[in-house]
Amino acid sequence: MSPTDRRARLDARAIVLVVVCCALWGLNQVATKLALAEIPPLMQAALRSAGAALLVAAWARLRGIRLFEADGTARAGLAMGLLFALEFGCIFIGLQHTAASRMVVFIYLAPFVVALGMPFVARDERLRPAQLAGLAAAFAGVVWAFAEGLQAPTAGERQWLGDALGVAAAVIWGLTTLTLRGSRLASAAPEKTLLWQLAVSAVALAAASWAGGETLAAMPGPASLAPLAFQIVVVTFASYLVWFWLLRHYPATRLSAFTLLTPVFGLLAGVLLLGEPATAQLLVALAAVCAGIALVNRG
């Protein structure tokens, strides 16, 4: 596929790639949880962005991709990096006040933000009523999958703050996608887009970690470093590079619908890796998500 080629619909390759990305992002939830035992959240996010940024720079150098030419992407690149850092800041701070099961539901409001905002950025990506219904069905599946967590005892008096930060993170994630599609980064190399996001967010998250007084109690061991390495190499470097390539060549609204699979994959990862129970709720939710995505991607 040529660098300027754009498809109106998702083909088999795009579907396979985006599903693999969602599976990796679901596994990332388990990896993050394991690494949090020894590495504070904002510090972990900063290390992840910095490590992946170095890998992207090395990859681009090996492939002869020019990353530092003046091409008018600086403003959008800075905006995307700051949005990325702000998104994760909202998530990690919000988790101090609300349950993780509630947070993940709010985060995956992001495809709605993309669907509502994309017609103002690219009119050819407007969703029809049936596709919007599919998006709603997929999100309903996510809510159903986490219904038990939503019905759990309250997380505290400031749960509303955590919930609000989850919604803010979803809006910011959606704005990141819209910024990409509506700027010169839409035609830039995926490596350049990703490097902007990672480099800027690494600096911003490191500053936030320092300002928040985060420190390491001791040198992390393999049980934390291995999940961190997985986040850096597989998730933040490889899967994000694939994601930005997909956004460059395929409709963002249809791709974003697939991200609703991520929390379901997160639950499956919990079942397989953490011994959490697989329930009928999970299977029904997975079916609803798949049906909703099918509606969104109908011709």
Coordinates of C-alpha atoms in Angstrom, one line a residue:
M1 CA 0.0 0.0 0.0
S2 CA 1.4 3.3 -1.0
P3 CA 2.0 6.1 1.6
T4 CA -0.8 8.2 0.2
D5 CA -3.4 5.4 -0.3
R6 CA -6.6 5.6 1.7
R7 CA -9.3 3.0 1.9
A8 CA -13.0 3.7 2.4
R9 CA -13.6 0.4 4.2
L10 CA -11.6 -1.9 6.4
D11 CA -10.1 -4.9 4.5
A12 CA -9.1 -8.3 6.1
R13 CA -5.6 -7.1 6.8
A14 CA -6.8 -4.0 8.7
I15 CA -9.3 -6.0 10.7
V16 CA -6.7 -8.6 11.7
L17 CA -4.2 -5.8 12.7
V18 CA -6.6 -3.8 14.7
V19 CA -7.9 -6.9 16.6
V20 CA -4.3 -7.9 17.4
C21 CA -3.7 -4.3 18.7
C22 CA -6.8 -4.5 20.9
A23 CA -5.7 -7.8 22.3
L24 CA -2.3 -6.4 23.2
W25 CA -3.9 -3.3 24.8
G26 CA -6.1 -5.7 26.8
L27 CA -3.0 -7.6 28.0
N28 CA -1.4 -4.2 28.8
Q29 CA -3.8 -3.8 31.6
V30 CA -2.5 -6.9 33.3
A31 CA 1.1 -5.8 32.6
T32 CA 0.5 -2.4 34.1
K33 CA -1.1 -3.9 37.2
L34 CA 1.9 -6.2 37.7
A35 CA 4.5 -3.5 37.3
L36 CA 2.6 -1.1 39.7
A37 CA 3.8 -3.3 42.6
E38 CA 7.2 -1.7 42.4
I39 CA 7.0 1.2 39.8
P40 CA 4.7 4.2 40.6
P41 CA 2.1 4.9 37.9
L42 CA 3.3 8.2 36.4
M43 CA 6.9 7.1 36.5
Q44 CA 5.9 3.9 34.8
A45 CA 4.1 5.8 32.1
A46 CA 7.0 8.1 31.6
L47 CA 9.5 5.2 31.3
R48 CA 7.2 3.5 28.8
S49 CA 7.0 6.5 26.6
A50 CA 10.7 7.3 26.8
G51 CA 11.8 3.7 26.1
A52 CA 9.4 3.4 23.1
A53 CA 10.5 6.7 21.8
L54 CA 14.1 5.5 21.6
L55 CA 13.0 2.3 19.8
V56 CA 11.0 4.4 17.3
A57 CA 14.0 6.6 16.6
A58 CA 16.2 3.6 16.1
W59 CA 13.7 1.9 13.9
A60 CA 13.3 5.0 11.7
R61 CA 17.1 5.4 11.4
L62 CA 17.5 1.8 10.3
R63 CA 14.8 2.3 7.6
G64 CA 16.0 5.6 6.5
I65 CA 12.9 7.5 7.6
R66 CA 13.5 11.2 8.1
L67 CA 11.9 12.3 11.4
F68 CA 13.3 15.8 11.9
E69 CA 12.5 17.6 8.7
A70 CA 10.5 20.9 9.0
D71 CA 7.1 19.8 7.5
G72 CA 4.6 21.8 9.5
T73 CA 3.7 19.0 12.0
A74 CA 5.3 20.5 15.1
R75 CA 2.2 22.2 16.4
A76 CA 0.0 19.0 16.0
G77 CA 2.8 16.8 17.3
L78 CA 3.2 18.9 20.5
A79 CA -0.6 18.8 20.9
M80 CA -0.8 15.0 20.5
G81 CA 2.0 14.5 23.0
L82 CA 0.5 16.7 25.6
L83 CA -3.0 15.1 25.1
F84 CA -1.4 11.7 25.5
A85 CA 0.2 12.7 28.7
L86 CA -2.9 14.4 30.0
E87 CA -5.0 11.3 29.2
F88 CA -2.8 9.0 31.3
G89 CA -2.6 11.6 34.0
C90 CA -6.4 11.6 34.2
I91 CA -6.6 7.8 34.3
F92 CA -4.0 7.2 37.0
I93 CA -5.2 10.0 39.2
G94 CA -8.8 8.9 38.7
L95 CA -8.0 5.4 39.7
Q96 CA -7.2 6.7 43.2
H97 CA -10.9 7.6 43.6
T98 CA -12.9 5.1 41.6
A99 CA -12.9 1.4 40.8
A100 CA -10.9 0.2 37.8
S101 CA -14.1 -1.5 36.4
R102 CA -15.8 1.9 36.3
M103 CA -12.8 3.7 34.9
V104 CA -12.4 1.4 31.9
V105 CA -16.1 1.8 31.0
F106 CA -15.7 5.6 30.9
I107 CA -12.4 5.5 29.0
Y108 CA -14.1 3.6 26.2
L109 CA -16.5 6.4 25.5
A110 CA -13.6 7.6 23.2
P111 CA -15.1 6.0 20.0
F112 CA -18.2 8.1 20.5
V113 CA -16.0 11.2 20.6
V114 CA -14.3 10.2 17.4
A115 CA -17.7 9.4 15.7
L116 CA -19.2 12.7 16.7
G117 CA -16.2 14.8 15.9
M118 CA -14.9 13.1 12.7
P119 CA -17.6 14.6 10.4
F120 CA -16.1 18.1 11.2
V121 CA -12.6 16.8 10.3
A122 CA -13.3 14.4 7.4
R123 CA -16.8 14.5 6.0
D124 CA -16.3 11.2 4.1
E125 CA -16.2 9.4 7.5
R126 CA -19.7 10.3 8.7
L127 CA -21.5 7.4 10.3
R128 CA -25.0 6.5 9.2
P129 CA -27.8 5.8 11.8
A130 CA -27.3 2.0 11.6
Q131 CA -23.6 2.4 12.2
L132 CA -24.2 4.7 15.2
A133 CA -26.6 2.0 16.5
G134 CA -23.8 -0.6 16.1
L135 CA -21.4 1.6 18.1
A136 CA -24.0 1.9 20.8
A137 CA -24.5 -1.8 20.9
A138 CA -20.8 -2.4 21.2
F139 CA -20.5 0.0 24.1
A140 CA -23.5 -1.6 25.7
G141 CA -21.6 -4.9 25.5
V142 CA -18.7 -3.3 27.3
V143 CA -21.0 -2.0 30.1
W144 CA -22.6 -5.4 30.4
A145 CA -19.2 -7.0 30.8
F146 CA -18.3 -4.7 33.7
A147 CA -21.8 -4.7 35.2
E148 CA -20.6 -6.6 38.3
G149 CA -17.9 -4.0 38.9
L150 CA -20.4 -1.2 38.4
Q151 CA -22.7 -2.8 41.0
A152 CA -19.9 -3.3 43.6
P153 CA -19.8 -1.2 46.8
T154 CA -18.9 2.5 46.3
A155 CA -15.3 3.4 46.1
G156 CA -15.7 6.3 48.4
E157 CA -17.1 9.8 48.7
R158 CA -14.9 11.1 45.9
Q159 CA -15.8 8.4 43.4
W160 CA -17.5 11.1 41.3
L161 CA -14.1 12.7 40.8
G162 CA -12.6 9.5 39.5
D163 CA -15.6 8.9 37.2
A164 CA -15.3 12.5 35.8
L165 CA -11.6 12.0 35.2
G166 CA -12.4 8.8 33.3
V167 CA -14.8 10.7 31.0
A168 CA -12.2 13.4 30.6
A169 CA -9.6 10.7 29.6
A170 CA -12.0 9.4 27.0
V171 CA -12.6 12.9 25.5
I172 CA -8.9 13.5 25.4
W173 CA -8.2 10.1 23.7
G174 CA -10.8 11.0 21.1
L175 CA -9.3 14.5 20.6
T176 CA -5.9 12.8 20.0
T177 CA -7.4 10.8 17.1
L178 CA -9.2 13.9 15.7
T179 CA -6.0 15.9 16.0
L180 CA -4.1 13.3 13.9
R181 CA -6.7 13.1 11.2
G182 CA -7.3 16.8 11.0
S183 CA -3.6 17.9 10.8
R184 CA -0.6 17.4 8.6
L185 CA 0.3 14.4 10.7
A186 CA -2.4 12.5 8.8
S187 CA 0.0 12.4 5.8
A188 CA 3.3 12.1 7.9
A189 CA 5.1 8.8 8.4
P190 CA 3.5 6.8 11.3
E191 CA 7.0 6.7 12.9
K192 CA 7.0 10.5 13.1
T193 CA 3.5 10.7 14.4
L194 CA 4.3 8.2 17.1
L195 CA 7.7 9.8 18.0
W196 CA 6.0 13.2 18.6
Q197 CA 3.4 11.6 20.9
L198 CA 6.0 9.5 22.9
A199 CA 8.8 12.1 23.2
V200 CA 6.5 14.9 24.4
S201 CA 4.5 12.7 26.7
A202 CA 7.7 11.2 28.2
V203 CA 8.8 14.7 29.3
A204 CA 5.4 15.7 30.5
L205 CA 4.8 12.5 32.5
A206 CA 8.3 12.6 34.0
A207 CA 7.7 16.2 35.1
A208 CA 4.3 15.1 36.6
S209 CA 6.0 12.2 38.4
W210 CA 8.6 14.4 39.9
A211 CA 6.1 17.0 40.9
G212 CA 4.0 14.3 42.5
G213 CA 6.9 13.1 44.6
E214 CA 7.0 9.6 43.1
T215 CA 10.1 7.6 44.1
L216 CA 11.3 4.0 43.9
A217 CA 11.4 2.2 47.2
A218 CA 13.9 -0.2 45.8
M219 CA 15.3 -1.4 42.5
P220 CA 12.5 -3.2 40.7
G221 CA 12.9 -6.9 40.1
P222 CA 12.1 -9.1 37.1
A223 CA 8.4 -9.4 38.1
S224 CA 8.0 -5.7 37.4
L225 CA 10.7 -5.1 34.8
A226 CA 9.4 -7.8 32.5
P227 CA 5.8 -6.3 32.3
L228 CA 7.4 -2.9 31.8
A229 CA 9.5 -4.2 28.9
F230 CA 6.4 -5.8 27.4
Q231 CA 4.7 -2.4 27.6
I232 CA 7.6 -0.6 26.0
V233 CA 8.5 -3.0 23.2
V234 CA 5.3 -4.7 22.2
V235 CA 2.5 -2.3 23.2
T236 CA 3.8 1.2 23.0
F237 CA 6.3 0.7 20.2
A238 CA 5.0 -2.0 18.0
S239 CA 1.2 -1.8 18.4
Y240 CA 1.0 2.0 18.5
L241 CA 3.1 2.1 15.3
V242 CA 0.6 -0.3 13.6
W243 CA -2.3 1.8 15.0
F244 CA -1.0 5.1 13.5
W245 CA -0.3 3.3 10.2
L246 CA -3.9 2.1 10.2
L247 CA -5.2 5.6 11.0
R248 CA -3.3 6.9 8.1
H249 CA -4.8 4.4 5.6
Y250 CA -8.3 3.5 6.9
P251 CA -11.4 5.3 8.3
A252 CA -10.8 6.4 11.9
T253 CA -14.4 6.0 12.9
R254 CA -14.5 2.3 11.9
L255 CA -11.1 1.6 13.5
S256 CA -12.2 3.3 16.7
A257 CA -15.2 1.0 17.0
F258 CA -12.8 -1.9 17.3
T259 CA -11.2 -0.4 20.4
L260 CA -14.3 -1.4 22.3
L261 CA -12.8 -5.0 22.1
T262 CA -9.9 -3.9 24.3
P263 CA -11.7 -4.1 27.7
V264 CA -13.2 -7.4 26.8
F265 CA -9.7 -8.7 25.9
G266 CA -8.6 -7.3 29.3
L267 CA -11.2 -9.4 31.0
L268 CA -10.1 -12.5 29.0
A269 CA -6.5 -11.8 30.0
G270 CA -7.6 -11.6 33.6
V271 CA -9.3 -15.0 33.3
L272 CA -6.3 -16.7 31.6
L273 CA -3.4 -15.0 33.5
L274 CA -4.9 -14.0 36.9
G275 CA -7.4 -16.8 37.4
E276 CA -10.5 -14.6 37.3
P277 CA -13.7 -16.4 36.6
A278 CA -15.2 -16.5 33.0
T279 CA -18.9 -15.8 33.3
A280 CA -21.9 -15.9 30.9
Q281 CA -21.9 -12.1 31.2
L282 CA -18.5 -12.0 29.5
L283 CA -19.6 -14.2 26.7
V284 CA -22.8 -12.2 26.1
A285 CA -20.7 -9.0 26.2
L286 CA -18.2 -10.3 23.6
A287 CA -21.1 -11.2 21.3
A288 CA -22.6 -7.8 21.6
V289 CA -19.3 -6.1 20.9
C290 CA -18.7 -8.2 17.8
A291 CA -22.3 -7.5 16.5
G292 CA -21.9 -3.8 17.1
I293 CA -18.5 -3.7 15.3
A294 CA -20.1 -5.6 12.4
L295 CA -22.8 -3.0 12.1
V296 CA -20.3 -0.1 12.2
N297 CA -18.3 -1.7 9.3
R298 CA -21.2 -2.6 7.0
G299 CA -20.9 -1.2 3.5

